Structure formats: structure tokens, C-alpha cells
Short mmCIF file of C-alpha atoms in Angstrom, two decimals:
data_model
loop_
_atom_site.label_atom_id
_atom_site.label_comp_id
_atom_site.label_asym_id
_atom_site.label_seq_id
_atom_site.Cartn_x
_atom_site.Cartn_y
_atom_site.Cartn_z
CA MET A 53 65.20 100.92 152.95
CA GLU A 54 66.03 104.59 152.38
CA ARG A 55 63.16 106.71 151.04
CA ILE A 56 63.70 109.63 148.66
CA ASP A 57 61.96 112.08 151.00
CA GLN A 58 64.99 111.69 153.28
CA PRO A 59 68.58 112.48 152.31
CA VAL A 60 70.58 109.41 151.35
CA ASP A 61 73.35 108.61 153.79
CA GLN A 62 76.94 108.25 152.59
CA ALA A 63 77.07 104.51 153.34
CA GLN A 64 74.00 103.85 151.19
CA ALA A 65 75.28 106.09 148.39
CA ARG A 66 78.63 104.29 148.38
CA ALA A 67 76.94 100.88 148.39
CA TRP A 68 74.92 101.93 145.34
CA LEU A 69 78.06 103.32 143.70
CA ALA A 70 79.68 99.88 144.00
CA THR A 71 77.07 98.59 141.52
CA ALA A 72 77.90 101.36 139.05
CA LEU A 73 81.64 100.80 139.50
CA ALA A 74 81.25 97.09 138.72
CA GLU A 75 79.48 98.11 135.51
CA ALA A 76 82.27 100.59 134.64
CA ARG A 77 84.88 97.85 135.07
CA ALA A 78 82.82 95.51 132.87
CA GLY A 79 82.65 98.14 130.14
CA LEU A 80 86.40 98.64 130.23
CA ALA A 81 86.99 94.86 130.09
CA GLU A 82 84.84 94.76 126.93
CA GLY A 83 87.00 97.42 125.28
CA GLY A 84 84.56 100.23 125.97
CA ILE A 85 84.44 103.41 128.00
CA PRO A 86 84.56 102.77 131.78
CA ILE A 87 81.41 104.53 132.91
CA GLY A 88 78.75 102.63 134.84
CA ALA A 89 75.33 103.46 136.22
CA ALA A 90 72.44 102.01 138.16
CA LEU A 91 68.87 103.13 138.75
CA TYR A 92 67.37 102.52 142.20
CA GLY A 93 63.74 102.76 143.24
CA ALA A 94 62.48 104.96 146.06
CA ASP A 95 62.56 101.92 148.36
CA GLY A 96 66.20 101.15 147.46
CA THR A 97 65.42 98.31 145.05
CA LEU A 98 67.81 98.00 142.11
CA LEU A 99 65.69 98.62 139.02
CA GLY A 100 68.39 98.49 136.35
CA ARG A 101 72.11 98.68 135.79
CA GLY A 102 74.36 99.18 132.80
CA HIS A 103 77.51 100.63 131.34
CA ASN A 104 78.54 102.78 128.44
CA ARG A 105 78.22 100.57 125.33
CA ARG A 106 78.90 103.12 122.59
CA VAL A 107 81.89 101.13 121.28
CA GLN A 108 80.51 97.63 121.82
CA ASP A 109 77.13 98.34 120.18
CA ALA A 110 78.31 101.03 117.72
CA ASP A 111 75.48 103.09 119.22
CA PRO A 112 76.34 106.68 120.16
CA SER A 113 73.27 106.93 122.41
CA MET A 114 74.18 104.00 124.66
CA HIS A 115 75.63 105.90 127.59
CA ALA A 116 75.78 104.23 131.01
CA GLU A 117 72.77 106.09 132.40
CA THR A 118 70.79 105.24 129.27
CA ALA A 119 71.72 101.57 129.60
CA ALA A 120 70.64 101.49 133.26
CA PHE A 121 67.42 103.34 132.43
CA ARG A 122 66.59 100.92 129.61
CA ALA A 123 67.42 97.92 131.80
CA ALA A 124 64.98 99.20 134.43
CA GLY A 125 62.15 98.90 131.93
CA ARG A 126 59.00 100.91 131.91
CA GLN A 127 58.04 102.36 135.29
CA ARG A 128 54.75 104.06 136.09
CA THR A 129 56.77 106.95 137.49
CA TYR A 130 60.42 107.74 138.07
CA ARG A 131 59.64 110.12 140.92
CA GLY A 132 61.65 109.04 143.92
CA THR A 133 64.23 107.10 141.92
CA THR A 134 67.98 107.58 142.17
CA MET A 135 70.37 107.41 139.23
CA VAL A 136 73.84 106.40 140.37
CA THR A 137 76.70 107.04 137.96
CA THR A 138 80.46 106.81 138.18
CA LEU A 139 80.89 110.12 136.31
CA SER A 140 79.01 113.42 136.23
CA PRO A 141 76.25 112.95 133.66
CA CYS A 142 76.70 114.59 130.26
CA TRP A 143 73.98 116.88 128.88
CA TYR A 144 72.31 113.97 127.10
CA CYS A 145 72.03 111.94 130.30
CA SER A 146 71.16 115.01 132.36
CA GLY A 147 68.27 115.55 129.96
CA LEU A 148 67.11 111.97 130.55
CA VAL A 149 67.08 112.61 134.31
CA ARG A 150 65.01 115.79 133.85
CA GLN A 151 62.69 114.36 131.19
CA PHE A 152 61.61 111.45 133.35
CA GLY A 153 61.65 113.17 136.75
CA ILE A 154 64.41 111.13 138.39
CA SER A 155 64.69 112.70 141.84
CA ARG A 156 68.32 112.14 142.82
CA VAL A 157 71.68 111.58 141.14
CA VAL A 158 74.59 110.05 143.03
CA ILE A 159 77.86 110.81 141.23
CA GLY A 160 81.15 109.00 141.76
CA GLU A 161 83.27 111.87 140.48
CA ALA A 162 83.14 115.10 138.52
CA GLU A 163 86.85 115.93 138.40
CA THR A 164 87.67 114.37 135.02
CA PHE A 165 84.39 115.58 133.48
CA HIS A 166 82.00 118.14 134.86
CA GLY A 167 78.71 117.41 133.13
CA GLY A 168 75.24 118.78 133.76
CA HIS A 169 74.84 118.03 137.44
CA ASP A 170 74.88 121.71 138.47
CA TRP A 171 72.01 122.34 136.07
CA LEU A 172 70.13 119.35 137.48
CA GLY A 173 70.61 120.69 141.00
CA GLU A 174 69.28 124.08 139.93
CA HIS A 175 66.14 122.32 138.71
CA GLY A 176 65.35 120.46 141.91
CA VAL A 177 67.27 117.21 141.46
CA GLU A 178 69.15 116.19 144.60
CA ILE A 179 72.85 115.82 143.76
CA VAL A 180 75.18 113.68 145.87
CA LEU A 181 78.80 114.04 144.72
CA LEU A 182 81.02 111.42 146.35
CA ASP A 183 84.46 112.37 144.93
CA ASP A 184 85.34 108.68 144.83
CA PRO A 185 89.07 108.09 144.20
CA GLU A 186 88.52 104.80 142.34
CA CYS A 187 86.09 106.44 139.90
CA THR A 188 88.56 109.28 139.32
CA SER A 189 91.50 106.91 138.84
CA LEU A 190 89.55 104.71 136.42
CA MET A 191 88.67 107.70 134.23
CA ARG A 192 92.12 109.34 134.44
CA ASP A 193 93.78 106.12 133.27
CA PHE A 194 91.26 105.67 130.46
CA ILE A 195 91.60 109.28 129.24
CA LYS A 196 95.40 108.97 129.31
CA ASN A 197 95.37 105.67 127.41
CA ASP A 198 92.69 106.49 124.83
CA PRO A 199 92.20 110.26 124.51
CA ALA A 200 90.71 110.00 121.00
CA LEU A 201 87.93 107.67 122.13
CA TRP A 202 87.29 109.82 125.20
CA ASN A 203 87.02 112.97 123.08
CA GLU A 204 84.62 111.17 120.75
CA ASP A 205 82.49 110.14 123.73
CA ILE A 206 82.17 113.68 125.10
CA GLY A 207 81.64 115.22 121.67
CA ASP A 208 84.97 117.06 121.32
#
């Protein structure tokens, strides 16, 4: 498996993104916001996965990255792990990445929302931006169909 001390290749990053995309679709099917995430270990093992559950759980803190992080459970260290997310992480989720020392973030798209990934990159987190058309389309459709919920999610 890929180790964090080596750059992740595009094929691996896209395979990991498929897990996050499946989560995003599940969230949308539940009536929620279609953002998904997954946390992978340094050896490529899936540690946890989840999707934005703010609507479903009436919990404003249950973003996709938070759900994946919680599903991963307690780890001795997060050094070497990779957070994979369908959308550029907001400041809240960017803070989670920094707080726990997650080493890499793979992002499906940052066109519909440009979160804190530049800041993460400036602080030593490896950023892999895939510009995935399915991630972009999923968010564009959601924003068009439910702008009020989207604005609530991003704090506007």
C-alpha cells in the first residue's frame, strides 16, 4: 500500500475518492447535504467513512470529515493519515485536520466552495485537488435545488 512519505498517485487518490463519493450520495438520498469523506491510514487501510449529517441528526457539527473522523475511532496518532473529502474542507474541518495532525487531504473539488485547503497547505498538509466532475456536478445540483440549506451549512 501507499505510504504517506511518498506522494499519492492519482489512481489511488481517485479510488479513495470513490468511497467519499458513495458517502455523499448516501447523504443526499437521506435528505441531507451531499458531502462525503473517508479517513485512510498511512498503509492505505480505510479507518472510517461518513457523510454530512447536519440535517439528519440536527447536529450542526456533523460535517462529513467529522463523521469519518469519529467513525475511525481513537487512533494513537493521525500522522500519516489521509482525509479524503468530496469538497474543500470548511474552516471547522480544516481545524480538525490541523488539530490532529492529519498529513494529507485529497479533495474532490473546490470550485463550488473554496474552504481552508490553502491554509492547510501553508501549514505543511499535503493537498491533492482532483477537480472531479462528478463531485462538482453533485454540489452544483444541490446548491441550485436547495440554496437555503447550502447557505445554512456554510454559515452564510
